[in-house]
PDB file of C-alpha atoms in Angstrom:
ATOM      1  CA  MET A   1      36.666   3.211  19.445  1.00  0.00           C
ATOM      2  CA  THR A   2      33.793   1.906  17.373  1.00  0.00           C
ATOM      3  CA  GLU A   3      30.266   3.331  17.229  1.00  0.00           C
ATOM      4  CA  ARG A   4      29.090   0.316  19.240  1.00  0.00           C
ATOM      5  CA  GLU A   5      31.489   1.114  22.103  1.00  0.00           C
ATOM      6  CA  HIS A   6      29.935   4.589  22.298  1.00  0.00           C
ATOM      7  CA  TYR A   7      26.356   3.318  22.105  1.00  0.00           C
ATOM      8  CA  THR A   8      24.112   3.811  25.112  1.00  0.00           C
ATOM      9  CA  PRO A   9      20.366   3.449  24.650  1.00  0.00           C
ATOM     10  CA  GLY A  10      18.272   6.461  25.544  1.00  0.00           C
ATOM     11  CA  PRO A  11      15.517   6.437  28.146  1.00  0.00           C
ATOM     12  CA  PRO A  12      12.336   4.455  27.581  1.00  0.00           C
ATOM     13  CA  SER A  13      10.042   6.410  25.300  1.00  0.00           C
ATOM     14  CA  GLY A  14       7.373   5.881  22.693  1.00  0.00           C
ATOM     15  CA  VAL A  15       6.313   2.547  24.177  1.00  0.00           C
ATOM     16  CA  ARG A  16       3.053   1.482  25.738  1.00  0.00           C
ATOM     17  CA  MET A  17       1.223  -1.737  26.419  1.00  0.00           C
ATOM     18  CA  VAL A  18      -2.438  -2.468  25.925  1.00  0.00           C
ATOM     19  CA  ARG A  19      -4.306  -5.436  27.372  1.00  0.00           C
ATOM     20  CA  LYS A  20      -5.457  -7.807  24.669  1.00  0.00           C
ATOM     21  CA  ASP A  21      -6.638 -11.274  25.807  1.00  0.00           C
ATOM     22  CA  GLY A  22      -5.608 -13.102  28.963  1.00  0.00           C
ATOM     23  CA  ASP A  23      -1.834 -13.315  29.086  1.00  0.00           C
ATOM     24  CA  LYS A  24      -1.469 -11.963  25.526  1.00  0.00           C
ATOM     25  CA  TRP A  25      -0.793  -8.241  25.529  1.00  0.00           C
ATOM     26  CA  GLN A  26      -0.117  -5.744  22.799  1.00  0.00           C
ATOM     27  CA  LEU A  27       3.195  -3.873  22.901  1.00  0.00           C
ATOM     28  CA  ILE A  28       3.227  -0.678  20.834  1.00  0.00           C
ATOM     29  CA  LEU A  29       6.511   1.046  19.988  1.00  0.00           C
ATOM     30  CA  VAL A  30       6.707   4.341  18.103  1.00  0.00           C
ATOM     31  CA  ARG A  31       9.999   5.662  16.771  1.00  0.00           C
ATOM     32  CA  GLU A  32      10.770   8.740  14.701  1.00  0.00           C
ATOM     33  CA  LEU A  33      13.465   7.963  12.120  1.00  0.00           C
ATOM     34  CA  ARG A  34      15.315  10.492   9.938  1.00  0.00           C
ATOM     35  CA  HIS A  35      14.973   8.272   6.880  1.00  0.00           C
ATOM     36  CA  SER A  36      12.337   8.014   4.145  1.00  0.00           C
ATOM     37  CA  PRO A  37       9.543   5.426   4.390  1.00  0.00           C
ATOM     38  CA  GLU A  38      10.988   3.695   1.309  1.00  0.00           C
ATOM     39  CA  LYS A  39      14.394   3.286   2.980  1.00  0.00           C
ATOM     40  CA  VAL A  40      12.812   2.046   6.232  1.00  0.00           C
ATOM     41  CA  TRP A  41      10.542  -0.340   4.275  1.00  0.00           C
ATOM     42  CA  GLN A  42      13.572  -1.924   2.630  1.00  0.00           C
ATOM     43  CA  ALA A  43      15.183  -2.447   6.059  1.00  0.00           C
ATOM     44  CA  LEU A  44      11.982  -4.130   7.329  1.00  0.00           C
ATOM     45  CA  THR A  45      11.583  -6.477   4.366  1.00  0.00           C
ATOM     46  CA  ASP A  46      14.975  -7.256   2.793  1.00  0.00           C
ATOM     47  CA  PRO A  47      16.808 -10.277   4.291  1.00  0.00           C
ATOM     48  CA  ALA A  48      20.234  -8.609   3.967  1.00  0.00           C
ATOM     49  CA  HIS A  49      19.038  -5.563   5.910  1.00  0.00           C
ATOM     50  CA  LEU A  50      17.207  -7.666   8.526  1.00  0.00           C
ATOM     51  CA  ARG A  51      20.473  -9.533   9.254  1.00  0.00           C
ATOM     52  CA  GLU A  52      21.985  -6.219  10.341  1.00  0.00           C
ATOM     53  CA  TRP A  53      19.418  -5.202  12.987  1.00  0.00           C
ATOM     54  CA  ALA A  54      16.439  -7.562  13.520  1.00  0.00           C
ATOM     55  CA  PRO A  55      16.161 -10.298  16.171  1.00  0.00           C
ATOM     56  CA  PHE A  56      15.617 -12.853  13.400  1.00  0.00           C
ATOM     57  CA  ASP A  57      16.969 -13.809   9.984  1.00  0.00           C
ATOM     58  CA  ALA A  58      14.620 -14.224   7.030  1.00  0.00           C
ATOM     59  CA  ASP A  59      15.207 -16.654   4.158  1.00  0.00           C
ATOM     60  CA  GLY A  60      13.296 -14.402   1.751  1.00  0.00           C
ATOM     61  CA  SER A  61      11.760 -10.968   1.373  1.00  0.00           C
ATOM     62  CA  LEU A  62       8.875  -9.956   3.606  1.00  0.00           C
ATOM     63  CA  GLY A  63       7.792  -7.359   1.033  1.00  0.00           C
ATOM     64  CA  THR A  64       4.991  -9.268  -0.739  1.00  0.00           C
ATOM     65  CA  ALA A  65       1.658 -10.327   0.724  1.00  0.00           C
ATOM     66  CA  GLY A  66       1.050 -14.064   0.495  1.00  0.00           C
ATOM     67  CA  THR A  67       4.759 -14.929   0.545  1.00  0.00           C
ATOM     68  CA  THR A  68       5.868 -17.679   2.938  1.00  0.00           C
ATOM     69  CA  VAL A  69       9.183 -16.948   4.668  1.00  0.00           C
ATOM     70  CA  LYS A  70      11.174 -18.796   7.324  1.00  0.00           C
ATOM     71  CA  LEU A  71      12.281 -16.613  10.233  1.00  0.00           C
ATOM     72  CA  THR A  72      15.145 -17.904  12.384  1.00  0.00           C
ATOM     73  CA  THR A  73      15.449 -16.397  15.852  1.00  0.00           C
ATOM     74  CA  VAL A  74      18.915 -14.986  16.589  1.00  0.00           C
ATOM     75  CA  GLY A  75      20.780 -16.513  19.513  1.00  0.00           C
ATOM     76  CA  ALA A  76      18.183 -19.143  20.415  1.00  0.00           C
ATOM     77  CA  PRO A  77      19.710 -22.060  22.364  1.00  0.00           C
ATOM     78  CA  GLY A  78      18.653 -24.391  19.558  1.00  0.00           C
ATOM     79  CA  PRO A  79      17.315 -23.746  16.080  1.00  0.00           C
ATOM     80  CA  ARG A  80      14.096 -21.771  16.403  1.00  0.00           C
ATOM     81  CA  ILE A  81      12.607 -21.441  12.948  1.00  0.00           C
ATOM     82  CA  THR A  82       9.140 -20.097  12.296  1.00  0.00           C
ATOM     83  CA  GLU A  83       7.454 -20.406   8.943  1.00  0.00           C
ATOM     84  CA  THR A  84       5.317 -17.338   8.424  1.00  0.00           C
ATOM     85  CA  LYS A  85       3.030 -15.991   5.766  1.00  0.00           C
ATOM     86  CA  VAL A  86       3.117 -12.264   5.062  1.00  0.00           C
ATOM     87  CA  THR A  87      -0.526 -11.253   5.500  1.00  0.00           C
ATOM     88  CA  GLN A  88      -0.183  -7.614   4.424  1.00  0.00           C
ATOM     89  CA  ALA A  89       2.531  -5.786   2.525  1.00  0.00           C
ATOM     90  CA  ASP A  90       1.429  -2.359   1.351  1.00  0.00           C
ATOM     91  CA  ALA A  91       4.774  -0.724   0.499  1.00  0.00           C
ATOM     92  CA  PRO A  92       5.905   1.517   2.091  1.00  0.00           C
ATOM     93  CA  ASN A  93       3.027   1.860   4.559  1.00  0.00           C
ATOM     94  CA  VAL A  94       1.965  -1.371   6.306  1.00  0.00           C
ATOM     95  CA  LEU A  95       3.614  -4.758   6.853  1.00  0.00           C
ATOM     96  CA  GLU A  96       2.006  -7.660   8.780  1.00  0.00           C
ATOM     97  CA  TYR A  97       3.156 -11.190   9.560  1.00  0.00           C
ATOM     98  CA  GLU A  98       3.580 -13.532  12.530  1.00  0.00           C
ATOM     99  CA  TRP A  99       6.857 -14.289  14.246  1.00  0.00           C
ATOM    100  CA  GLY A 100       6.316 -17.428  16.283  1.00  0.00           C
ATOM    101  CA  ALA A 101       3.198 -16.798  18.360  1.00  0.00           C
ATOM    102  CA  ASN A 102       3.560 -13.002  18.045  1.00  0.00           C
ATOM    103  CA  ASP A 103       1.567 -10.926  15.590  1.00  0.00           C
ATOM    104  CA  MET A 104       3.729  -8.209  14.028  1.00  0.00           C
ATOM    105  CA  ARG A 105       2.304  -5.061  12.431  1.00  0.00           C
ATOM    106  CA  TRP A 106       4.589  -2.285  11.198  1.00  0.00           C
ATOM    107  CA  GLU A 107       3.166   1.063  10.087  1.00  0.00           C
ATOM    108  CA  LEU A 108       5.280   3.694   8.355  1.00  0.00           C
ATOM    109  CA  GLU A 109       4.108   7.282   8.095  1.00  0.00           C
ATOM    110  CA  ALA A 110       6.015  10.022   6.283  1.00  0.00           C
ATOM    111  CA  VAL A 111       6.731  12.842   8.725  1.00  0.00           C
ATOM    112  CA  GLY A 112       8.777  15.782   7.475  1.00  0.00           C
ATOM    113  CA  GLY A 113      11.792  14.246   5.744  1.00  0.00           C
ATOM    114  CA  GLY A 114      11.616  11.072   7.833  1.00  0.00           C
ATOM    115  CA  THR A 115       9.323   8.288   9.017  1.00  0.00           C
ATOM    116  CA  ARG A 116       7.222   7.627  12.078  1.00  0.00           C
ATOM    117  CA  LEU A 117       7.604   3.871  12.520  1.00  0.00           C
ATOM    118  CA  THR A 118       5.037   2.105  14.708  1.00  0.00           C
ATOM    119  CA  LEU A 119       5.317  -1.545  15.709  1.00  0.00           C
ATOM    120  CA  TRP A 120       2.407  -3.433  17.248  1.00  0.00           C
ATOM    121  CA  THR A 121       3.354  -6.862  18.523  1.00  0.00           C
ATOM    122  CA  SER A 122       1.483  -9.351  20.680  1.00  0.00           C
ATOM    123  CA  ILE A 123       3.511 -10.680  23.558  1.00  0.00           C
ATOM    124  CA  ASP A 124       3.013 -12.615  26.775  1.00  0.00           C
ATOM    125  CA  ARG A 125       2.633 -10.098  29.622  1.00  0.00           C
ATOM    126  CA  ARG A 126       5.435 -11.809  31.580  1.00  0.00           C
ATOM    127  CA  PHE A 127       7.898 -10.830  28.841  1.00  0.00           C
ATOM    128  CA  ILE A 128       6.556  -7.427  27.821  1.00  0.00           C
ATOM    129  CA  ALA A 129       9.311  -5.389  29.540  1.00  0.00           C
ATOM    130  CA  MET A 130      11.942  -7.694  28.023  1.00  0.00           C
ATOM    131  CA  GLY A 131      10.348  -7.263  24.604  1.00  0.00           C
ATOM    132  CA  ALA A 132      10.190  -3.476  24.987  1.00  0.00           C
ATOM    133  CA  ALA A 133      13.887  -3.335  25.951  1.00  0.00           C
ATOM    134  CA  GLY A 134      14.883  -5.646  23.100  1.00  0.00           C
ATOM    135  CA  TRP A 135      12.878  -3.810  20.438  1.00  0.00           C
ATOM    136  CA  HIS A 136      14.121  -0.452  21.772  1.00  0.00           C
ATOM    137  CA  ILE A 137      17.708  -1.566  21.127  1.00  0.00           C
ATOM    138  CA  CYS A 138      16.877  -3.191  17.766  1.00  0.00           C
ATOM    139  CA  LEU A 139      15.293   0.059  16.582  1.00  0.00           C
ATOM    140  CA  ASP A 140      18.341   2.020  17.761  1.00  0.00           C
ATOM    141  CA  VAL A 141      20.537  -0.364  15.755  1.00  0.00           C
ATOM    142  CA  LEU A 142      18.214   0.114  12.744  1.00  0.00           C
ATOM    143  CA  ASP A 143      18.470   3.903  13.019  1.00  0.00           C
ATOM    144  CA  HIS A 144      22.294   3.741  13.149  1.00  0.00           C
ATOM    145  CA  LEU A 145      22.346   1.358  10.185  1.00  0.00           C
ATOM    146  CA  LEU A 146      20.138   3.581   8.046  1.00  0.00           C
ATOM    147  CA  GLY A 147      22.176   6.638   9.079  1.00  0.00           C
ATOM    148  CA  GLY A 148      25.401   5.066   7.800  1.00  0.00           C
ATOM    149  CA  THR A 149      26.953   4.465  11.243  1.00  0.00           C
ATOM    150  CA  PRO A 150      26.188   0.769  11.839  1.00  0.00           C
ATOM    151  CA  ILE A 151      26.847  -0.555  15.340  1.00  0.00           C
ATOM    152  CA  GLY A 152      26.056  -4.198  14.582  1.00  0.00           C
ATOM    153  CA  ARG A 153      23.103  -6.359  15.487  1.00  0.00           C
ATOM    154  CA  MET A 154      22.263  -6.584  19.169  1.00  0.00           C
ATOM    155  CA  ALA A 155      19.691  -9.321  19.703  1.00  0.00           C
ATOM    156  CA  GLY A 156      19.218 -12.562  21.544  1.00  0.00           C
ATOM    157  CA  PRO A 157      20.380 -13.729  24.961  1.00  0.00           C
ATOM    158  CA  GLY A 158      23.808 -12.089  24.647  1.00  0.00           C
ATOM    159  CA  THR A 159      22.144  -8.677  24.591  1.00  0.00           C
ATOM    160  CA  MET A 160      20.566  -9.396  27.983  1.00  0.00           C
ATOM    161  CA  LYS A 161      24.086  -9.132  29.463  1.00  0.00           C
ATOM    162  CA  PHE A 162      24.437  -5.587  28.091  1.00  0.00           C
ATOM    163  CA  ALA A 163      24.029  -2.989  30.875  1.00  0.00           C
ATOM    164  CA  GLY A 164      21.916  -0.786  28.580  1.00  0.00           C
ATOM    165  CA  TRP A 165      19.411  -3.613  28.038  1.00  0.00           C
ATOM    166  CA  GLN A 166      19.282  -4.398  31.752  1.00  0.00           C
ATOM    167  CA  ARG A 167      18.575  -0.736  32.575  1.00  0.00           C
ATOM    168  CA  LEU A 168      15.846  -0.501  29.924  1.00  0.00           C
ATOM    169  CA  HIS A 169      14.285  -3.758  31.103  1.00  0.00           C
ATOM    170  CA  VAL A 170      13.923  -2.432  34.664  1.00  0.00           C
ATOM    171  CA  GLU A 171      12.709   0.991  33.487  1.00  0.00           C
ATOM    172  CA  TYR A 172      10.073  -0.498  31.173  1.00  0.00           C
ATOM    173  CA  ALA A 173       8.922  -2.902  33.913  1.00  0.00           C
ATOM    174  CA  ASN A 174       8.520   0.066  36.253  1.00  0.00           C
ATOM    175  CA  GLN A 175       6.682   2.017  33.554  1.00  0.00           C
ATOM    176  CA  PHE A 176       4.290  -0.908  32.978  1.00  0.00           C
ATOM    177  CA  GLY A 177       3.891  -1.660  36.693  1.00  0.00           C
ATOM    178  CA  ILE A 178       5.112  -5.252  36.447  1.00  0.00           C
ATOM    179  CA  GLU A 179       7.788  -7.268  38.210  1.00  0.00           C
ATOM    180  CA  THR A 180      10.929  -8.144  36.305  1.00  0.00           C
ATOM    181  CA  PRO A 181      11.775 -11.837  36.129  1.00  0.00           C
ATOM    182  CA  ASN A 182      15.342 -12.666  37.097  1.00  0.00           C
ATOM    183  CA  CYS A 183      17.111 -12.242  33.784  1.00  0.00           C
ATOM    184  CA  GLY A 184      20.298 -10.418  34.654  1.00  0.00           C
ATOM    185  CA  PRO A 185      23.702 -11.630  33.510  1.00  0.00           C
ATOM    186  CA  LYS A 186      23.596 -14.899  35.496  1.00  0.00           C
ATOM    187  CA  ALA A 187      20.106 -15.777  34.261  1.00  0.00           C
ATOM    188  CA  ALA A 188      21.086 -14.903  30.689  1.00  0.00           C
ATOM    189  CA  GLN A 189      24.109 -17.217  30.943  1.00  0.00           C
ATOM    190  CA  ASN A 190      21.894 -20.055  32.137  1.00  0.00           C
ATOM    191  CA  SER A 191      19.370 -19.717  29.309  1.00  0.00           C
TER     192      SER A 191
END
């Protein structure tokens, strides 16, 4: 059996939402990783590392402020490419850019021998539980990758068929007090 076959995401934790403007909300995810900020920074900025865990591919490094990079969403029904400009890259502490219409801010804080990783991302309130479930799994995949036990990228519509994602989606929706849109296996197949 592979590591992926043994993978089950843990319960929802370290996630909250904050009202921003209208339908745009702020999703905040905090994760404690056993790896140094420098190692985590490389995974957040290097295209080869991003291909292993992130929900998008990058055609260049995200590690330098002012750099323009194309981000291609994984598993989109058609090509979904976003050209973004890295607005802040203070290695290994803060990284900011946009992904589509979503602002992304990553903060890395050294804690003990590891890193407290915090992601702030703007997201439409209708999709906030979906986003929380997706990022939860992406960060699990990142942690496995950095720990030397990769389980492979889990992103895009195919992940919505995964029972662990479906459970997280419902649990985050309950935590946030919102209804879940119909996006179970049948809805995921139709998207």
